[in-house]
PDB file of C-alpha atoms in Angstrom:
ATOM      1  CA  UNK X   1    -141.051 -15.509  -0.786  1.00 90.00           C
ATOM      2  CA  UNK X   2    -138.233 -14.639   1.958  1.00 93.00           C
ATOM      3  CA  UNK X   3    -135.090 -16.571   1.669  1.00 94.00           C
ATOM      4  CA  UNK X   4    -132.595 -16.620   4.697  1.00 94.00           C
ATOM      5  CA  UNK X   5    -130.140 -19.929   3.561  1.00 94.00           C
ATOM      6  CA  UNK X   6    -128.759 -21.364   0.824  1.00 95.00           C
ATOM      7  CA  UNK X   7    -129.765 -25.084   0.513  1.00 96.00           C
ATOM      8  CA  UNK X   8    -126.516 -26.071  -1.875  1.00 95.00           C
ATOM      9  CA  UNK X   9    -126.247 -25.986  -5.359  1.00 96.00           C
ATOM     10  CA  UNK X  10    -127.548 -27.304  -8.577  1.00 96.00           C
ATOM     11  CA  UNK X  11    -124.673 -29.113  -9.122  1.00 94.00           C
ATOM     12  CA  UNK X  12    -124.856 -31.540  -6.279  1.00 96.00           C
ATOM     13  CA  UNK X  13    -128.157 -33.106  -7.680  1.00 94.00           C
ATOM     14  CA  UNK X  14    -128.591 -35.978  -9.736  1.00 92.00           C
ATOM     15  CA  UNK X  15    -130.903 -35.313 -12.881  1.00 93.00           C
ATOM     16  CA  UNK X  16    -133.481 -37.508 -10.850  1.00 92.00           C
ATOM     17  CA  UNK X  17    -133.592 -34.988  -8.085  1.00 92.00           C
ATOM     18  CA  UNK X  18    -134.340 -32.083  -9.992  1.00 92.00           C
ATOM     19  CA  UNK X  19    -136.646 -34.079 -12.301  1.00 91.00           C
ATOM     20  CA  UNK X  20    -140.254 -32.886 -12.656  1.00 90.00           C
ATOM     21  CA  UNK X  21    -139.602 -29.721 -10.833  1.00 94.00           C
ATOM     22  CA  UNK X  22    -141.024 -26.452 -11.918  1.00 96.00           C
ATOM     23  CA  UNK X  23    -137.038 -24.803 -12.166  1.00 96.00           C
ATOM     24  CA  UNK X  24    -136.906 -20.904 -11.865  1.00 97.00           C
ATOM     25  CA  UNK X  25    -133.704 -18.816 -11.776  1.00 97.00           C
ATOM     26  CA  UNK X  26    -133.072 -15.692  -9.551  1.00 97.00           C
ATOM     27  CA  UNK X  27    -130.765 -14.044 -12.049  1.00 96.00           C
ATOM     28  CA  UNK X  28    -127.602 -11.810 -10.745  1.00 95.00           C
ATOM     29  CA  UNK X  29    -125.400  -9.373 -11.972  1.00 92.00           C
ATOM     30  CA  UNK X  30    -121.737  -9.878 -10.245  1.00 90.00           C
ATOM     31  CA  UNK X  31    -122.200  -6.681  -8.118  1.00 88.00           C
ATOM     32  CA  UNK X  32    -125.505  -8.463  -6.563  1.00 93.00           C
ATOM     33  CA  UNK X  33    -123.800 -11.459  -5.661  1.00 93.00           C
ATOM     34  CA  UNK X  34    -121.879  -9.898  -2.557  1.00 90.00           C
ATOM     35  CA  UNK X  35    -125.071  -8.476  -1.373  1.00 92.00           C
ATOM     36  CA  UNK X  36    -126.492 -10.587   1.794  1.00 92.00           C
ATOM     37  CA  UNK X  37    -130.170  -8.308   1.707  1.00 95.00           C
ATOM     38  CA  UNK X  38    -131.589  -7.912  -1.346  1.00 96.00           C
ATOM     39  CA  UNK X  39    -135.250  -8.069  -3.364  1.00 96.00           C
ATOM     40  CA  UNK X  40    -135.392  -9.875  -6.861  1.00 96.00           C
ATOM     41  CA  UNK X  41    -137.688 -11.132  -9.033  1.00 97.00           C
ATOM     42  CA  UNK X  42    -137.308 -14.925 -10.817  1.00 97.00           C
ATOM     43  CA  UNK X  43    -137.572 -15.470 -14.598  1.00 96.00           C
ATOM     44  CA  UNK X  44    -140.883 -16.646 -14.142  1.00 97.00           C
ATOM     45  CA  UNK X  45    -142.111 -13.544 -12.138  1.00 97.00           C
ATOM     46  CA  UNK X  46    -141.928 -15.241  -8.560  1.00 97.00           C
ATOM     47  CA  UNK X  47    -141.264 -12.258  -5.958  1.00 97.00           C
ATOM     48  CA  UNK X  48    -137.570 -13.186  -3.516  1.00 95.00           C
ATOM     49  CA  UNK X  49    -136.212 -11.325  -0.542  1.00 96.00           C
ATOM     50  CA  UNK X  50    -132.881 -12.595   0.330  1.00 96.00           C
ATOM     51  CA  UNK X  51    -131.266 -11.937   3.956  1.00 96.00           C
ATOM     52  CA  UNK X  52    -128.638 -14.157   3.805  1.00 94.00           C
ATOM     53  CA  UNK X  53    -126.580 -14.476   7.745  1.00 91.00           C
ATOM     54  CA  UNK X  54    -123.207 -13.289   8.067  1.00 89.00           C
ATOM     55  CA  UNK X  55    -121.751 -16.273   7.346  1.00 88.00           C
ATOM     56  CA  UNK X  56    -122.601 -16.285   3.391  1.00 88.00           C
ATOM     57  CA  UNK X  57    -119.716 -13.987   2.036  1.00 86.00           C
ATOM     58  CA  UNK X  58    -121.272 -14.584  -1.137  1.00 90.00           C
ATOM     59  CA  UNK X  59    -123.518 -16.196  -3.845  1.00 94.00           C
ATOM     60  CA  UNK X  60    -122.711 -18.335  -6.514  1.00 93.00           C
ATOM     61  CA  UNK X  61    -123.754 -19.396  -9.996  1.00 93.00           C
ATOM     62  CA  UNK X  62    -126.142 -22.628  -9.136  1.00 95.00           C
ATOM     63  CA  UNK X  63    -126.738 -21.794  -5.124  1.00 96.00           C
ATOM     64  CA  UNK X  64    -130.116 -23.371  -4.571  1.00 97.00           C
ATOM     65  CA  UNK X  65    -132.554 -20.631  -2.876  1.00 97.00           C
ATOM     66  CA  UNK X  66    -135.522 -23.005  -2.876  1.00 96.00           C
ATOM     67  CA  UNK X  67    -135.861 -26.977  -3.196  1.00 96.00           C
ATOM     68  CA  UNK X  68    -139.621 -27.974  -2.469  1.00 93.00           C
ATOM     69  CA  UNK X  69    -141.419 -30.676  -3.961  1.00 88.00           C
ATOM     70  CA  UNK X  70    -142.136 -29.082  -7.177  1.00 94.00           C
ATOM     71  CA  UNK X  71    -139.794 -26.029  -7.193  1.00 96.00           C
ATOM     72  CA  UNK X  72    -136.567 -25.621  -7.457  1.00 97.00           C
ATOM     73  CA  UNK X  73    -135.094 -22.090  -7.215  1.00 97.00           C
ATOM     74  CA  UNK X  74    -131.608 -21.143  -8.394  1.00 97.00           C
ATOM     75  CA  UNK X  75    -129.281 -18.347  -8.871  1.00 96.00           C
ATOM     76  CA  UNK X  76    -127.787 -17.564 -12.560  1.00 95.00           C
ATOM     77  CA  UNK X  77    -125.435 -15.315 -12.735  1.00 93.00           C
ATOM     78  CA  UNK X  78    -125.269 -12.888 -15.228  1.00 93.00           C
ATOM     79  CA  UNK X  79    -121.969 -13.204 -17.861  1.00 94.00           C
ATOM     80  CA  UNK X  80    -119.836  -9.536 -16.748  1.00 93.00           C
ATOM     81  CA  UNK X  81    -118.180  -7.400 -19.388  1.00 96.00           C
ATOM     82  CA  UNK X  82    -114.199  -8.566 -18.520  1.00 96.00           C
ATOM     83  CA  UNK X  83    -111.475  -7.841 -20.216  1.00 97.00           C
ATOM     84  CA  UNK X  84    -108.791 -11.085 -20.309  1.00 97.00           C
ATOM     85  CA  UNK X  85    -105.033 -10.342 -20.214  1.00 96.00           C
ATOM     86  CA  UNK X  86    -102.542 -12.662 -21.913  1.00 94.00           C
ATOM     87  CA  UNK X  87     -99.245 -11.810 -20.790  1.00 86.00           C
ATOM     88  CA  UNK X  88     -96.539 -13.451 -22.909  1.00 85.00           C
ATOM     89  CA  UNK X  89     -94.129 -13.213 -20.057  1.00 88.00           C
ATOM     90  CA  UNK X  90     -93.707 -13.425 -15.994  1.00 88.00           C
ATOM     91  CA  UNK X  91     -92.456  -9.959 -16.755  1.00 90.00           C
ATOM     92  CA  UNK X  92     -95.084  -8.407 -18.589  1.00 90.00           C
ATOM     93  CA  UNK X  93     -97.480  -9.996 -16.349  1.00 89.00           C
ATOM     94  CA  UNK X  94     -96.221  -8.102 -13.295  1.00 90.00           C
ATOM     95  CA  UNK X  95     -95.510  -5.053 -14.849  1.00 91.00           C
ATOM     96  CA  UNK X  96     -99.670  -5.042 -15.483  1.00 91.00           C
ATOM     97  CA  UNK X  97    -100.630  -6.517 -12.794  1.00 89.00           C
ATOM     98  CA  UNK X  98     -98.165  -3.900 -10.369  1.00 89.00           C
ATOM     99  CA  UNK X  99    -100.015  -1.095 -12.808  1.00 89.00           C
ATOM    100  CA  UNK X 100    -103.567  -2.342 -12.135  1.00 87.00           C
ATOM    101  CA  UNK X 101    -103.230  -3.128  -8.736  1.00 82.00           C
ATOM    102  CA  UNK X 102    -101.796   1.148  -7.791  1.00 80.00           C
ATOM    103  CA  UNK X 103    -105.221   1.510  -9.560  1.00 81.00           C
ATOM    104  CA  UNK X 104    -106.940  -0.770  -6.557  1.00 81.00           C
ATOM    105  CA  UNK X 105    -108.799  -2.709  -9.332  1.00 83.00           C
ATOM    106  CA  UNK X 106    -110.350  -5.887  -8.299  1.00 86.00           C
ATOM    107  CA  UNK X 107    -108.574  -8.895 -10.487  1.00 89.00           C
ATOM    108  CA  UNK X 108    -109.243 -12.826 -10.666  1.00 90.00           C
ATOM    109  CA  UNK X 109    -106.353 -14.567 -11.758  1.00 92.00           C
ATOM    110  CA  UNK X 110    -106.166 -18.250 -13.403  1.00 93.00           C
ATOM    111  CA  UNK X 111    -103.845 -20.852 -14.166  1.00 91.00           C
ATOM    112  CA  UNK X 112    -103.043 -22.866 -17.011  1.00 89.00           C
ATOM    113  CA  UNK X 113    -105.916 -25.608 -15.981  1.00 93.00           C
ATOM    114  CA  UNK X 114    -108.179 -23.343 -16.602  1.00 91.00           C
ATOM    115  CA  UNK X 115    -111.206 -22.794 -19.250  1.00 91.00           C
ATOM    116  CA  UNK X 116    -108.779 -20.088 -20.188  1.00 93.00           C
ATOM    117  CA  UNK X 117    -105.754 -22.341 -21.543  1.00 90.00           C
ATOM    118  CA  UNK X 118    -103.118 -20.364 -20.025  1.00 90.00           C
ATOM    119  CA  UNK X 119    -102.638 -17.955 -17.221  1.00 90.00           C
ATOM    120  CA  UNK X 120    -104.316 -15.011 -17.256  1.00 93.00           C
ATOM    121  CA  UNK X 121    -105.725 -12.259 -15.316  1.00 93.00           C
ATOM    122  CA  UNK X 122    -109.397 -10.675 -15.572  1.00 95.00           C
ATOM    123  CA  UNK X 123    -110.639  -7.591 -14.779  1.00 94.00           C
ATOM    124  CA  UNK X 124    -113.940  -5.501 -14.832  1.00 92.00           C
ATOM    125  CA  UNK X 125    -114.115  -4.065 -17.993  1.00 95.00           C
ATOM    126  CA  UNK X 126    -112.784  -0.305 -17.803  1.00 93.00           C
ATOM    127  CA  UNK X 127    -111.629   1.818 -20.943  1.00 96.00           C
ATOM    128  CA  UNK X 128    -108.896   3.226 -18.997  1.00 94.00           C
ATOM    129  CA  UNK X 129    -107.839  -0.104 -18.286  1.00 94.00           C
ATOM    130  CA  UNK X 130    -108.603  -0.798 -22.419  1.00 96.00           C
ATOM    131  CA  UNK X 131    -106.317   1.881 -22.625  1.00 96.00           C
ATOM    132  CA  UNK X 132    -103.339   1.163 -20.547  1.00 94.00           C
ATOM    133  CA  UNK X 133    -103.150  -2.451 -21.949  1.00 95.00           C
ATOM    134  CA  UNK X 134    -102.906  -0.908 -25.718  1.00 96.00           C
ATOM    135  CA  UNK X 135    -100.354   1.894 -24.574  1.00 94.00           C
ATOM    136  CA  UNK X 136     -98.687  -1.419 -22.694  1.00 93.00           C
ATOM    137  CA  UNK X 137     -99.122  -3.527 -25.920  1.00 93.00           C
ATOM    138  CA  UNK X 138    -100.580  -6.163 -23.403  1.00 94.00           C
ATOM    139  CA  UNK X 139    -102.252  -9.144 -25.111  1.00 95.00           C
ATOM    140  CA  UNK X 140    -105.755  -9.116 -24.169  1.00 96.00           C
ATOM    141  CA  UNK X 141    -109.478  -9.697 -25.000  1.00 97.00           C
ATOM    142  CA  UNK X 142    -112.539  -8.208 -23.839  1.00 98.00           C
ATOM    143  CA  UNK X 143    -115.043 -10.951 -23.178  1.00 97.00           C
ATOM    144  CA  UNK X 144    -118.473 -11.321 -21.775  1.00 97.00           C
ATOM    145  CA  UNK X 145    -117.659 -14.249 -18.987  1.00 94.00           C
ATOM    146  CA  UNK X 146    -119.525 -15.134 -15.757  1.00 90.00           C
ATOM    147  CA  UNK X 147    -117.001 -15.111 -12.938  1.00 88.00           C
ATOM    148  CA  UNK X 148    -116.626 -17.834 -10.436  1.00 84.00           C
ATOM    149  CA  UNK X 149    -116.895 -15.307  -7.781  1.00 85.00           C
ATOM    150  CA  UNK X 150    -117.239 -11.844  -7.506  1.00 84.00           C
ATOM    151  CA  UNK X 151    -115.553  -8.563  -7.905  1.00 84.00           C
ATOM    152  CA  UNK X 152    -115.400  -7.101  -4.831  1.00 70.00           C
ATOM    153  CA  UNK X 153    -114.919  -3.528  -3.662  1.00 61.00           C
ATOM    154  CA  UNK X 154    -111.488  -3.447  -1.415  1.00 57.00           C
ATOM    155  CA  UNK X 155    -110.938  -1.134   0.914  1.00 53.00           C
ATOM    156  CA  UNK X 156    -107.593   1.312   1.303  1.00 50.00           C
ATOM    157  CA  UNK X 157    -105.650   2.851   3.472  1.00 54.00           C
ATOM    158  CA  UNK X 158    -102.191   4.111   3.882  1.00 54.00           C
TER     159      UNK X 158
END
């Protein structure tokens, strides 16, 4: 099955739309889900080719590949090994976060709204990172979380 759009996602639809389908999952780790071409198999053994257009930047937990009459394809995405820093202060917070970033590591950062309860910042989980939060006796956790979007590689220059 080739896929070239993403129809919307599982949360937009009423229980009454997806009832009755046959409902198979595409399942992603968070490096695959900044990859527009790409070849994966559902979790019940259904052969997909993506080649998503320029325009997707990329996919998301939910993101409908295939809505037919009796199937209904999704993507899952994989929970990522993250590690979740509780600063207690706007001071300790940005002397991580200013340490992190000279390492160029990718970070998603979330308010007090969040599932998380209080600001924090996540990372990819890295045991130098582990490291330099212990030597910084940074509060933090090391959780297995699926990301609202992905890490992404950024590029540098000076």
């Amino acid at each position: 099955m080739f896929i070239t759009e993403i129809l919307g996602n599982r949360s937009e639809l009423t229980e009454s739309e997806i009832a009755g389908k046959n409902e198979e999952r595409l399942v992603l780790t968070n490096l695959d889900l900044t990859k527009r071409i790409q070849r994966g198999t559902t979790d019940a053994g259904r052969e997909i080719g993506l080649r998503l257009s320029n325009s997707v930047r990329e996919l998301h937990s939910g993101d409908i590949l295939v809505n037919e009459d009796d199937l209904l394809i999704t993507v899952y995405v994989e929970a990522s090994d993250v590690l979740v820093i509780r600063a207690d202060s706007i001071y300790e917070m940005a002397f991580v976060a200013h340490s992190l970033g000279n390492r160029h590591l990718q970070a998603q950062f979330f308010d007090a709204d969040s599932e998380y309860g209080q600001a924090v910042m996540v990372v990819q989980y890295d045991h130098t990172v582990e490291d330099f939060l212990k030597s910084a006796n940074a509060p933090y956790t090391r959780e297995q979380r699926v990301m609202p979007e992905a890490f992404r590689h950024a590029g540098h220059s000076h």
